[in-house]
CSV table of C-alpha atoms in Angstrom, one decimal:
chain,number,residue,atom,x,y,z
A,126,UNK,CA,0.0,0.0,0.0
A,127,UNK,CA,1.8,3.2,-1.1
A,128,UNK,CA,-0.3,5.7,-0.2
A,129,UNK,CA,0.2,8.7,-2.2
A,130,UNK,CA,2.9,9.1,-4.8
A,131,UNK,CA,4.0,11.5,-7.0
A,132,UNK,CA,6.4,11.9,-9.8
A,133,UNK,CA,8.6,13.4,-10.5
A,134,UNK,CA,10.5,14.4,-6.9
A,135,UNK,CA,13.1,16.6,-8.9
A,136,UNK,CA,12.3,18.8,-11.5
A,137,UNK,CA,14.6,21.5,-13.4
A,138,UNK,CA,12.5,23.5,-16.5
A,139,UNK,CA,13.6,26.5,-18.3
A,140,UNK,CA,10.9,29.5,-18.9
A,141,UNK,CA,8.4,28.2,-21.4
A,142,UNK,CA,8.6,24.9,-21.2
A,143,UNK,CA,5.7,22.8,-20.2
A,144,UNK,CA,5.2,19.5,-18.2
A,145,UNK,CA,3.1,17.3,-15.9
A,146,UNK,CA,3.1,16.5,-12.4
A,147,UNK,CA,1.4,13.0,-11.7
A,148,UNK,CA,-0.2,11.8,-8.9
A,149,UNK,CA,-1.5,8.5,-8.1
A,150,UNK,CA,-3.4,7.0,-4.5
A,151,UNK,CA,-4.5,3.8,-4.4
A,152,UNK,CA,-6.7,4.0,-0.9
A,153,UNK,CA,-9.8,4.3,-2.7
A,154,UNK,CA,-9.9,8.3,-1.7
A,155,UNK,CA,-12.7,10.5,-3.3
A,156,UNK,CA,-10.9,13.7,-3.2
A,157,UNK,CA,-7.3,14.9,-4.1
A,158,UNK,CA,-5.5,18.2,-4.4
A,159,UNK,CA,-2.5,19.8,-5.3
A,160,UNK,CA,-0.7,22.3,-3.0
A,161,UNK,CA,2.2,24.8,-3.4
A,162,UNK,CA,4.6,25.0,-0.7
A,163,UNK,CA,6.7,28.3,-1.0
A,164,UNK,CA,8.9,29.5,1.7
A,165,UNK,CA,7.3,31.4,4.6
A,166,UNK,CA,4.5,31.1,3.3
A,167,UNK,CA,2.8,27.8,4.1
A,168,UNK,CA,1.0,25.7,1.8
A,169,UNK,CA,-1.5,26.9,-0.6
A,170,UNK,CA,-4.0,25.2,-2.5
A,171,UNK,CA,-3.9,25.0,-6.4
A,172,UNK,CA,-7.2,23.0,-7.4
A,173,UNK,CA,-9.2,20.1,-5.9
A,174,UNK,CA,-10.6,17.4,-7.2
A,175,UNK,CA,-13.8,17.0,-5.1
A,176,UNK,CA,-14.8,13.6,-6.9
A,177,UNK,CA,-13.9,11.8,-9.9
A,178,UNK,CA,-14.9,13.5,-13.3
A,179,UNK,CA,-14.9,17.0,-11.2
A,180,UNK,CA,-12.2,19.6,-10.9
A,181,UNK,CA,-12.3,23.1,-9.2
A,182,UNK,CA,-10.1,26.1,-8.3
A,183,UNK,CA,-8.2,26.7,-4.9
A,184,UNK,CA,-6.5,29.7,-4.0
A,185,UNK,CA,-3.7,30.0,-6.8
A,186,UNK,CA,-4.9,28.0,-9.8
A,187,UNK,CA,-3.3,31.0,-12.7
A,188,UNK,CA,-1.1,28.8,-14.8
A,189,UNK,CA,-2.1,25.8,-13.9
A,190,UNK,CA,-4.3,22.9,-15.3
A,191,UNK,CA,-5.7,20.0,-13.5
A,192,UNK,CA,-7.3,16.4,-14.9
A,193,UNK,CA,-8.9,14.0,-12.8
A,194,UNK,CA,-8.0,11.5,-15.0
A,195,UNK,CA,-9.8,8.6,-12.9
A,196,UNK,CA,-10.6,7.9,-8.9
A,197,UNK,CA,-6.7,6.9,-8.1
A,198,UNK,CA,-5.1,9.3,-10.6
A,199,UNK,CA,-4.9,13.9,-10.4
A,200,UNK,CA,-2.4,15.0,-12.6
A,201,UNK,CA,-1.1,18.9,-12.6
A,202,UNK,CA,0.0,20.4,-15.6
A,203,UNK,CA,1.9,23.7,-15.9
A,204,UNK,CA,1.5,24.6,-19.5
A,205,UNK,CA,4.3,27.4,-20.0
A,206,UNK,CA,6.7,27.6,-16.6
A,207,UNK,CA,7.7,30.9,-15.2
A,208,UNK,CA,10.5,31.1,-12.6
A,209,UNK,CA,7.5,32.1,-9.8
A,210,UNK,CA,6.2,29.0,-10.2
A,211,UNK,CA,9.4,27.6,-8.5
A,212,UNK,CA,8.1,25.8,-5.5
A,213,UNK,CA,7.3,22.9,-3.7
A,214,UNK,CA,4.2,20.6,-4.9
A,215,UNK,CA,2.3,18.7,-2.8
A,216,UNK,CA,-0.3,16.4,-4.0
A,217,UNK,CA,-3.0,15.2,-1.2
A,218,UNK,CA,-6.2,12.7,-0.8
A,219,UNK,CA,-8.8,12.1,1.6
A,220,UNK,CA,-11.2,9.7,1.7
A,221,UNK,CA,-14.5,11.3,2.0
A,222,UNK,CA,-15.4,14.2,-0.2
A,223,UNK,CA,-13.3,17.4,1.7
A,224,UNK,CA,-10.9,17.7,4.7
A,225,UNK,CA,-13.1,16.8,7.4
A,226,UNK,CA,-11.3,13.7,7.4
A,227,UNK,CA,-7.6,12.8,7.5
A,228,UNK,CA,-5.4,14.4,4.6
A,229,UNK,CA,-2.9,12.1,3.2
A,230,UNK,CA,-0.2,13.8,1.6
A,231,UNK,CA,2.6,12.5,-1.0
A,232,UNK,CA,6.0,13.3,-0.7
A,233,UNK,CA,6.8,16.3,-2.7
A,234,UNK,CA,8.0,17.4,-6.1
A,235,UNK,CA,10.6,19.8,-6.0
A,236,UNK,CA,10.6,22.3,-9.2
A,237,UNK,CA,12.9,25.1,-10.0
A,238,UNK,CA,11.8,27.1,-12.9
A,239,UNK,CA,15.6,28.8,-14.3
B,265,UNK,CA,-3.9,38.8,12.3
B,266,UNK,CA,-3.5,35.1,10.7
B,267,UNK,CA,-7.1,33.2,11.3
B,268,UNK,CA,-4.7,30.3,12.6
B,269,UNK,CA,-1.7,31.0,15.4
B,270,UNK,CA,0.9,28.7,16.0
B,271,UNK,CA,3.0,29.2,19.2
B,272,UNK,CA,5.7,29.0,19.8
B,273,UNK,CA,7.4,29.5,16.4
B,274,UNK,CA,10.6,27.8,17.3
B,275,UNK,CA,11.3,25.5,19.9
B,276,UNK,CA,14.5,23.6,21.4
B,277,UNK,CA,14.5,20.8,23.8
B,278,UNK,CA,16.8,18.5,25.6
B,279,UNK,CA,15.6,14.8,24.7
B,280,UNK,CA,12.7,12.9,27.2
B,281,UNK,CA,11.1,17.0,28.0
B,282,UNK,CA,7.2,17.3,27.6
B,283,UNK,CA,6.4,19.0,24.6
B,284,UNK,CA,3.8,21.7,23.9
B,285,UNK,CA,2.6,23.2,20.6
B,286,UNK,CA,-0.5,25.1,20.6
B,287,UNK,CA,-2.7,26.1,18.4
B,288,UNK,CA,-5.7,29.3,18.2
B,289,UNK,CA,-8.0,29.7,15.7
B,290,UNK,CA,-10.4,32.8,14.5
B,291,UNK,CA,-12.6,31.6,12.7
B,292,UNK,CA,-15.4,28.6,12.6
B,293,UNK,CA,-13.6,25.4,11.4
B,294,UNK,CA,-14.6,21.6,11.0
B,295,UNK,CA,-12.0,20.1,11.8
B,296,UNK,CA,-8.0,20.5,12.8
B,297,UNK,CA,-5.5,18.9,11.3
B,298,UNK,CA,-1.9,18.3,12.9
B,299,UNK,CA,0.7,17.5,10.7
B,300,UNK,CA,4.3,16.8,10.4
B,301,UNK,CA,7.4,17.9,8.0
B,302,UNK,CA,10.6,16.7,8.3
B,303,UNK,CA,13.6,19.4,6.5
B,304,UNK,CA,13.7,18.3,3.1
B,305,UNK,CA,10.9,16.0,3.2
B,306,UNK,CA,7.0,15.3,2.6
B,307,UNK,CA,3.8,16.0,5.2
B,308,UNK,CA,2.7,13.6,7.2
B,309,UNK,CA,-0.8,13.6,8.7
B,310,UNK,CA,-0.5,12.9,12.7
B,311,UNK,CA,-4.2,13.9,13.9
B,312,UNK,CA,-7.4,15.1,12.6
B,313,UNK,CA,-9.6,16.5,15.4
B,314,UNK,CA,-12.8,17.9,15.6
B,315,UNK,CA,-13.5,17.5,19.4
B,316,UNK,CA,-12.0,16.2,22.5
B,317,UNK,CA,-9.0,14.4,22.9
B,318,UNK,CA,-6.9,11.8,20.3
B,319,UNK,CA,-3.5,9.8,21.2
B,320,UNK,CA,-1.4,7.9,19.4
B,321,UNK,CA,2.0,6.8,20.8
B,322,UNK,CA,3.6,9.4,22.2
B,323,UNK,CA,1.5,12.1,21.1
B,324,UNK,CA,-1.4,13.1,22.3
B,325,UNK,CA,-4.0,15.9,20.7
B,326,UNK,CA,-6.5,18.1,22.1
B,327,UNK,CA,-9.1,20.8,21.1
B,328,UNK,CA,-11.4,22.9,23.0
B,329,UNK,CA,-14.1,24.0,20.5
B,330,UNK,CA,-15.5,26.8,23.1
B,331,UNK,CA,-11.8,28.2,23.2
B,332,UNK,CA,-10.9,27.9,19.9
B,333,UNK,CA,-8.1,26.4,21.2
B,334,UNK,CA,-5.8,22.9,20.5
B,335,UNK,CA,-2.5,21.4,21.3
B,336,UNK,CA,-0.5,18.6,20.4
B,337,UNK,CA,1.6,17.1,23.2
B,338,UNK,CA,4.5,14.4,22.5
B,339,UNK,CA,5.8,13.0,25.7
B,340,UNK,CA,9.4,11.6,26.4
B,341,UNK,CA,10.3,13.2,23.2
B,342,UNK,CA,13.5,12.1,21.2
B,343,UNK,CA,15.6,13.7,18.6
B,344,UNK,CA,13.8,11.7,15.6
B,345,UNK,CA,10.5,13.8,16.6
B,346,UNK,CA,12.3,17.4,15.2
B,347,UNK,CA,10.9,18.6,12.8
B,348,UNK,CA,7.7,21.3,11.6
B,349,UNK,CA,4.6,20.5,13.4
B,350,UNK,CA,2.3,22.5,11.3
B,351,UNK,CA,-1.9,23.3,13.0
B,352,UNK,CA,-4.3,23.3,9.8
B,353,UNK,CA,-7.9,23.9,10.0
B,354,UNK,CA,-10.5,23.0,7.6
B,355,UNK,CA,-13.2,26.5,7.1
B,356,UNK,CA,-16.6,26.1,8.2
B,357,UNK,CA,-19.0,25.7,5.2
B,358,UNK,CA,-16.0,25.5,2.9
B,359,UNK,CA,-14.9,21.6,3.5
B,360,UNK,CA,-11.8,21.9,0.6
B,361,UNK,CA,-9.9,24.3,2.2
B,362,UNK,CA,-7.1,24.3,5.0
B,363,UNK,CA,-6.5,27.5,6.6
B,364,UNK,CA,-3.0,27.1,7.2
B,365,UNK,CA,-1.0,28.1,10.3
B,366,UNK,CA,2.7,28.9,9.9
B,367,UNK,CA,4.4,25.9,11.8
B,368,UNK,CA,6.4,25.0,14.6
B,369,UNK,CA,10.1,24.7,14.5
B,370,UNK,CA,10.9,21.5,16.7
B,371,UNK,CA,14.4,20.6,17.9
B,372,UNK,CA,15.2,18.2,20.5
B,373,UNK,CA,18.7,17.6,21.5
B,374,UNK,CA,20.3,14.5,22.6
C-alpha cells in the first residue's frame, strides 16, 4: 500500500517549457489536491478534485491545469513555466469528499523554474 | 492577524522533555489537522480532530471547541521527533480548504 505518490521528486525546467506532475493514491480516496509550498508562506491550494470526473479552483490556480484523470489518478500540468512557479508541490487525498477527514499527503515534487 | 496561530514559532528541547505546541483559531472550522514535516521531506498527517481528545503513541492531541483552542503534546520526546509540526484547520461551510497556520520549529537535542 503506497499511499500517495507523486512523480517526478526533482524537476529543473527552463521558462516556457511545459510538463506534468502526476499523482496517483490507491486508498480508494474520493478527493485529491494539489498544493504549493513556497517558503514562509505555508502551503497553498492549487485545485481540488472533489470527486472523480470534477475539478475546481483553490486559491492560486493562474497557470495551472488540472485532470482528474480517474478515482486513483490527479495530474497537474503547468502549460508554460515561469521562474515564480518555483516551488514545492504537494499532491493530497482524503477519503471522503473534503478535509473533514484525514489528509494524506505524497512526498513532494521539488521544481525550480531557471 | 492570521485566522490560525501557532506558538511557539521555534522551539529547542533536551531529549525525554514534555512538549507543547498550541494552536488558536479565529474563525469557525470543521475540523483540525496536525501534521508533520521533516527538513527536506513530505507531510505527514499525525491527527485530525474535531473534538476532545486523540492519542497515538507518544502524542497526544486536544481541542477545545469553546476556546478555539488545541495542542499537540509528545511525551518523552527524542531527537527523531524534530521537525515542523504544522496546525491546519479546515473552514466552516467551505470543506476543501485548510487554513493554514505557519508551523512549529521542533528541535530536540540529545
Amino acid at each position: 500500500n503506497a499511499g500517495v505518490t507523486q512523480t517526478p521528486k526533482f524537476q529543473v525546467l527552463k521558462t516556457g517549457q511545459s510538463m506534468t506532475l502526476q499523482c496517483a493514491q490507491d486508498m480508494n480516496h474520493n478527493s485529491m489536491y494539489w498544493y504549493r509550498q513556497d517558503p514562509g508562506m505555508g502551503l497553498r491550494l492549487i485545485y481540488y478534485s472533489a470527486s472523480e470526473g470534477t475539478t475546481d479552483k483553490g486559491e492560486v490556480p493562474n497557470g495551472y491545469n488540472v485532470s482528474r484523470l480517474n478515482k486513483r489518478e490527479f495530474s497537474l500540468r503547468l502549460e508554460s513555466a515561469a521562474p515564480s512557479q518555483t516551488s514545492v508541490y504537494f499532491c493530497a487525498s482524503s477519503v471522503l469528499s473534503g478535509l473533514n477527514t484525514e489528509a494524506f499527503f505524497g512526498q513532494g515534487t521539488r521544481l525550480t523554474v531557471v | 492577524k492570521n485566522e490560525v496561530e501557532q506558538s511557539p514559532q521555534n522551539l529547542t528541547a533536551q531529549e525525554g522533555e514534555f512538549i507543547t505546541i498550541n494552536c488558536s483559531y479565529s474563525v469557525g472550522i470543521s475540523a483540525l489537522h496536525w501534521l508533520q514535516q521533516h527538513p527536506g521531506g513530505g507531510i505527514v498527517s499525525l491527527f485530525m480532530l474535531s473534538s476532545g481528545k486523540k492519542k497515538h503513541g507518544r502524542l497526544i492531541a486536544t481541542i477545545n471547541i469553546q476556546e478555539k483552542h488545541s495542542s499537540l503534546h509528545i511525551t518523552a520526546s527524542h531527537p527523531r521527533d524534530s521537525a515542523v509540526y504544522i496546525c491546519a484547520a479546515t473552514r466552516s461551510g467551505s470543506n476543501y480548504q485548510l487554513i493554514w497556520g505557519a508551523g512549529t520549529k521542533l528541535i530536540i537535542k540529545p
